[in-house]
XYZ file of C-alpha atoms in Angstrom:
419
model
C 105.509 116.556 116.150
C 103.309 118.357 113.544
C 101.315 116.616 111.176
C 102.567 117.650 107.436
C 100.552 118.677 104.226
C 102.858 118.123 101.826
C 101.853 114.879 99.946
C 104.293 111.807 99.020
C 107.774 113.606 96.466
C 106.509 111.985 93.444
C 103.158 111.220 94.109
C 100.050 113.646 93.934
C 96.521 114.930 94.776
C 94.685 115.119 92.184
C 91.994 118.172 92.426
C 88.080 118.088 91.024
C 88.874 119.651 87.854
C 91.495 117.031 86.859
C 89.354 114.697 88.915
C 86.786 114.585 85.884
C 89.315 114.556 83.178
C 90.358 111.583 84.426
C 86.955 109.904 85.216
C 85.481 110.395 81.406
C 89.267 109.394 79.782
C 88.558 106.480 81.842
C 85.848 105.770 80.301
C 86.246 106.677 76.890
C 89.644 103.537 77.271
C 86.761 101.475 79.370
C 83.822 101.733 76.683
C 86.344 101.342 73.504
C 88.435 98.476 75.136
C 84.843 96.500 75.969
C 83.848 96.852 72.034
C 86.909 95.074 70.959
C 85.841 92.376 73.613
C 88.173 92.753 76.218
C 87.424 91.916 80.087
C 88.017 94.376 82.757
C 90.141 92.373 85.399
C 92.236 93.379 89.040
C 94.596 91.581 90.643
C 95.706 93.336 94.172
C 98.228 96.621 94.612
C 101.136 93.805 95.919
C 102.551 91.133 94.489
C 105.086 88.656 96.544
C 108.594 89.956 96.148
C 109.835 86.780 94.584
C 107.521 87.356 91.264
C 108.449 90.892 91.160
C 112.287 90.915 90.891
C 112.836 87.613 88.845
C 114.618 89.679 85.971
C 111.862 90.187 83.541
C 111.142 93.281 84.323
C 114.235 95.066 83.308
C 115.392 98.317 84.919
C 111.785 98.328 86.667
C 113.585 96.365 89.393
C 115.697 98.713 90.926
C 112.879 100.589 91.797
C 110.361 98.985 93.540
C 109.023 99.789 96.767
C 109.331 96.988 99.049
C 107.405 95.740 101.848
C 109.294 93.905 104.789
C 107.753 91.858 106.860
C 104.406 92.201 110.176
C 104.835 90.612 112.865
C 106.434 87.626 113.900
C 107.834 86.734 110.193
C 110.463 90.113 111.218
C 113.592 89.426 113.328
C 115.555 92.167 112.792
C 117.890 90.668 115.192
C 118.240 87.949 112.974
C 118.607 89.084 109.715
C 121.403 88.752 107.058
C 119.611 89.480 103.463
C 117.689 91.660 102.345
C 115.321 88.793 101.826
C 115.124 88.285 105.522
C 112.977 91.549 105.625
C 110.599 91.984 102.302
C 108.398 89.689 102.084
C 105.956 91.858 99.756
C 106.545 94.355 97.013
C 104.317 97.172 95.330
C 103.953 95.900 92.022
C 105.599 98.324 89.321
C 103.371 97.433 86.104
C 100.260 94.881 85.271
C 101.776 92.201 83.213
C 103.874 90.178 86.109
C 100.013 90.376 88.342
C 97.982 89.704 84.907
C 100.559 86.538 84.513
C 100.059 85.431 87.904
C 95.939 85.368 87.915
C 95.925 83.865 83.967
C 98.299 80.838 86.052
C 96.190 80.815 89.117
C 92.693 81.061 86.972
C 93.774 79.879 83.340
C 91.141 76.622 83.565
C 88.427 79.459 84.627
C 88.918 81.887 81.692
C 88.151 81.658 78.398
C 90.290 81.131 75.426
C 92.010 83.380 74.120
C 91.733 85.772 77.489
C 91.007 89.130 76.878
C 92.459 91.272 80.054
C 91.288 95.124 80.649
C 93.291 96.555 83.818
C 92.928 99.637 85.421
C 94.972 100.880 88.272
C 97.894 102.562 90.215
C 101.607 100.646 89.661
C 104.614 102.272 91.846
C 108.043 102.934 91.009
C 110.683 104.825 92.807
C 111.877 106.949 89.975
C 112.690 110.418 89.734
C 109.448 112.584 89.491
C 110.077 113.817 86.558
C 106.796 116.071 83.846
C 104.428 113.233 83.134
C 106.123 110.948 85.351
C 105.249 110.246 88.630
C 105.928 107.353 91.421
C 102.305 106.973 91.558
C 100.529 106.441 87.772
C 97.646 104.533 86.753
C 98.183 102.214 84.245
C 95.749 101.204 80.890
C 96.778 98.154 80.071
C 95.006 95.374 76.976
C 96.180 92.370 77.009
C 95.615 89.027 75.168
C 96.917 85.637 76.601
C 96.428 82.538 74.168
C 96.430 83.819 70.877
C 100.363 82.832 68.827
C 99.024 85.321 65.821
C 99.915 88.138 65.309
C 96.104 89.035 65.232
C 97.083 89.678 68.834
C 98.959 92.281 67.516
C 97.213 93.884 65.329
C 93.679 93.698 67.291
C 96.073 95.161 70.660
C 97.411 98.094 67.520
C 93.641 98.616 66.456
C 92.005 99.298 69.685
C 94.733 101.316 71.741
C 94.795 103.880 68.144
C 91.197 103.731 68.032
C 90.944 105.043 72.077
C 93.661 107.990 71.152
C 91.407 108.936 68.339
C 88.090 109.662 70.238
C 89.947 111.017 72.559
C 90.989 114.169 70.459
C 94.583 112.824 69.150
C 96.008 112.684 65.398
C 99.698 112.489 63.638
C 101.065 110.636 66.497
C 103.117 107.022 64.655
C 102.982 103.994 66.285
C 106.845 102.394 66.363
C 107.471 98.659 65.512
C 109.697 96.297 65.607
C 111.082 93.009 66.760
C 112.738 91.654 69.368
C 114.861 88.811 66.673
C 114.989 91.466 64.026
C 117.429 93.228 67.173
C 118.971 89.408 67.806
C 119.149 88.350 64.362
C 121.132 92.190 63.306
C 123.313 91.812 66.191
C 124.518 87.945 64.888
C 124.843 89.347 61.167
C 127.143 92.157 62.463
C 129.477 89.296 64.317
C 128.484 90.397 68.327
C 129.315 87.098 70.583
C 125.224 86.318 71.525
C 125.785 87.326 75.180
C 126.659 89.803 74.375
C 122.466 90.892 72.874
C 121.705 92.711 76.319
C 123.962 95.061 76.443
C 124.589 96.128 72.975
C 120.044 96.631 73.634
C 120.951 98.929 76.124
C 123.069 100.916 74.166
C 121.222 100.494 71.059
C 117.901 101.934 74.134
C 120.421 105.279 73.859
C 119.817 106.088 70.248
C 116.973 109.209 70.655
C 119.393 110.615 72.789
C 123.563 110.132 71.646
C 122.665 109.457 67.619
C 124.580 106.963 65.958
C 127.680 108.572 66.816
C 127.047 108.017 70.576
C 125.771 104.648 69.675
C 129.493 103.876 68.219
C 131.781 105.530 71.114
C 129.139 103.775 73.849
C 129.905 100.114 71.719
C 133.532 101.115 71.458
C 133.776 101.815 75.144
C 132.594 98.044 75.861
C 135.318 96.783 74.132
C 133.061 95.401 71.126
C 135.491 95.028 67.387
C 135.513 97.857 65.003
C 134.349 95.513 62.015
C 131.283 94.655 64.116
C 130.225 98.048 65.579
C 130.896 99.580 61.507
C 128.589 96.260 60.168
C 126.144 97.007 62.608
C 125.561 101.127 62.246
C 125.951 100.247 58.570
C 122.041 98.071 58.453
C 120.910 101.554 60.548
C 122.489 103.297 57.208
C 120.937 101.336 55.047
C 117.416 101.006 56.646
C 117.562 105.403 56.742
C 118.056 105.487 52.971
C 116.032 102.764 51.351
C 111.810 103.169 51.164
C 111.050 100.027 52.387
C 113.131 99.841 55.826
C 111.976 96.719 56.520
C 111.675 94.743 53.700
C 115.359 95.976 53.161
C 116.922 95.005 56.764
C 115.231 91.501 56.806
C 116.090 90.622 53.517
C 120.288 91.077 54.403
C 118.852 89.150 57.264
C 117.620 86.526 55.379
C 120.282 85.834 52.908
C 122.817 85.930 55.420
C 120.786 83.211 57.988
C 120.159 85.108 61.314
C 116.753 86.105 60.767
C 113.597 83.633 59.608
C 111.725 85.617 55.912
C 108.556 83.870 58.645
C 109.080 86.955 61.195
C 109.307 89.625 58.076
C 105.877 88.464 56.721
C 104.252 88.232 60.599
C 105.778 92.457 60.872
C 104.413 93.219 56.972
C 101.366 91.391 57.679
C 100.615 93.417 60.922
C 101.869 96.900 59.397
C 99.434 96.183 56.205
C 96.393 95.158 58.583
C 96.679 98.439 60.980
C 96.511 100.159 57.906
C 93.717 99.143 55.740
C 91.577 99.425 59.350
C 91.964 101.790 60.807
C 89.784 104.527 62.058
C 91.817 106.544 63.653
C 94.631 109.348 61.933
C 98.229 107.745 62.793
C 100.852 106.760 61.169
C 102.955 102.953 61.281
C 107.030 103.194 61.208
C 109.400 100.549 61.523
C 111.682 101.429 63.469
C 114.865 98.703 63.721
C 116.083 101.558 67.204
C 113.134 100.593 69.130
C 114.601 97.898 72.590
C 112.468 98.491 75.139
C 113.310 98.024 78.316
C 110.970 94.878 79.604
C 113.240 91.738 79.824
C 110.095 90.087 79.535
C 110.001 90.784 76.006
C 110.152 87.389 72.955
C 108.497 89.268 69.957
C 106.889 92.055 68.261
C 107.557 95.419 69.920
C 105.854 98.633 69.914
C 105.292 102.438 70.770
C 103.307 105.244 70.727
C 105.479 108.584 69.370
C 103.635 111.788 69.947
C 105.286 115.419 68.816
C 103.551 116.815 71.552
C 104.801 115.134 74.148
C 108.345 114.219 73.162
C 108.192 111.326 73.679
C 106.322 107.972 74.330
C 102.615 107.949 75.796
C 102.296 104.523 76.035
C 103.121 100.646 74.934
C 104.028 97.135 74.758
C 105.030 93.761 72.893
C 105.154 90.090 72.960
C 106.146 87.943 76.499
C 105.595 84.504 75.183
C 107.784 82.873 77.508
C 106.156 84.601 80.891
C 103.327 82.260 81.822
C 105.803 79.253 81.594
C 107.749 80.531 84.854
C 105.178 80.755 86.339
C 103.243 76.795 85.563
C 106.303 75.457 83.789
C 103.924 75.742 79.963
C 104.253 78.414 77.923
C 101.578 80.372 77.162
C 101.391 82.811 73.594
C 101.058 86.592 75.467
C 101.144 89.923 74.417
C 99.629 93.777 75.231
C 99.015 97.145 74.750
C 99.554 99.684 77.703
C 99.232 103.559 77.618
C 100.557 106.000 79.173
C 97.956 107.769 81.283
C 99.484 109.902 83.387
C 101.013 111.787 79.586
C 98.146 111.278 78.425
C 96.139 113.591 80.897
C 98.901 115.581 80.603
C 98.876 116.972 77.441
C 94.905 117.318 77.429
C 94.797 119.181 80.127
C 98.015 121.391 78.796
C 95.735 121.170 74.997
C 92.824 122.776 76.787
C 90.546 120.023 76.865
C 86.948 119.894 77.244
C 84.711 117.818 78.787
C 82.277 116.757 75.735
C 79.135 118.432 76.761
C 77.131 115.962 80.032
C 73.431 115.786 81.248
C 72.427 118.785 83.255
C 73.803 119.473 86.994
C 71.448 120.986 89.105
C 72.402 121.508 92.547
C 69.521 121.634 95.873
C 71.403 123.637 98.002
C 69.090 123.116 101.492
C 68.826 125.910 104.938
C 70.510 124.141 107.717
C 67.332 124.750 109.878
C 65.405 122.908 107.135
C 62.777 120.848 108.887
C 63.441 117.416 108.670
C 59.901 116.129 107.728
C 60.662 118.426 104.736
C 64.336 117.362 104.126
C 63.063 113.252 103.032
C 60.632 115.272 100.181
C 63.865 117.243 99.103
C 65.801 114.129 98.421
C 63.415 111.928 96.829
C 62.929 114.826 94.146
C 66.580 114.936 93.816
C 66.381 110.887 93.705
C 63.977 110.927 91.051
C 65.566 113.098 89.057
C 68.905 111.315 88.820
C 66.891 108.364 88.053
C 66.234 110.634 85.530
C 69.162 109.946 84.103
C 70.368 113.543 85.272
C 73.333 114.446 88.161
C 71.908 116.064 90.992
C 73.900 117.566 94.137
C 72.253 117.914 97.313
C 73.798 119.539 100.044
C 73.555 122.808 102.384
C 73.809 126.313 102.469
C 77.142 127.629 103.602
C 76.819 130.885 105.255
C 78.729 133.011 101.959
C 76.099 131.233 99.967
C 77.512 133.832 97.149
C 80.535 132.191 97.518
C 79.322 128.671 97.917
C 77.105 129.619 94.278
C 80.297 130.675 92.597
C 82.279 127.960 93.167
C 79.443 125.444 92.188
C 78.412 127.548 88.962
C 82.547 127.225 87.910
C 82.116 123.452 88.941
C 79.859 122.985 85.780
C 76.384 123.785 87.765
C 73.912 124.699 85.137
C 71.224 125.571 87.230
C 71.036 125.650 91.821
C 67.766 125.356 93.462
C 67.410 126.636 97.160
C 65.110 125.587 99.133
C 64.140 127.656 102.671
C 62.951 126.510 106.643
C 59.763 129.305 105.986
C 58.471 128.678 102.117
């Protein structure tokens, strides 16, 4: 059987031009996040399947690449359910692995712990523009900080990074899961229907207010509750300060605590007053975020050029307790790395000028005793901070030199055996 040259559907090979941009962006992200006190960590690409299917990952749990048991553990003849066949899965995000990591190592970590993770994740999703089945995630998380200082630091670190990459005029949309619940309660929806209402509300961008109304009617909810619910969004839209107007209505009705309003207001005001990138904070009562583990503040990056979200996050105070029995306050923010790379490449992004690149081309029959001298020279140049490529000459030297020039090598030095 002939071997296939095609990459796996929804996954891609990365050519040198894109790889250079990816490396540059990763370095900017790491350097910026380190300046905010975040510490790099690493977790395995596979997790125990029970951790990945704990009903905290929302729709992503349907997209897991599952791994069969191996050797004697795998018995196809006696298997009666999927659990008899599968014991591991490829991670679909970096949050579940982080919480498992923290649960095992908390005694050896500072408190609060500010974690930085960059790594590939896998989802059996439908590939589309800016979305692949294997993709890089860049996460920062703060565990052990109960106050809104965590949200403020996460938003400032992320937006500072985007600013350094040249992005402007984007938005950080922000909401609170407890506000979403208070809105549903205020409108008279039964408490057990909260998840269903959020799933429908999450479609607002695509189907609009009328579409949300129709979906709620199809679910059999009371007409008066639907009208009262939708009126809240109209109220926010027609108000100068939608957050205050909405929260005051809910507080007066007894479905929301004033502290929640104050915390969200403080986050927005603090970020606006201290930001050093060009963006704005926007309260958005339609923002839901699909992950089942969010418990409080939620946020997303909205970029007009992309026409959708380029990252997001929120607070998940109950997740560590699923592993340890003791809840730990936690909050995180993830940059949509692949979408950022896509936008940069489509905009003709050029990496800022790097140290001079020099290529040493050595003739194939170059004497061995002199080869060490050339390599030693290259090592000295590298130690001085220069980028030196050492390679053998090709037969088509002209084409080889053209390719090196296209890759940014400003100087090409040739070494011949008879010179």
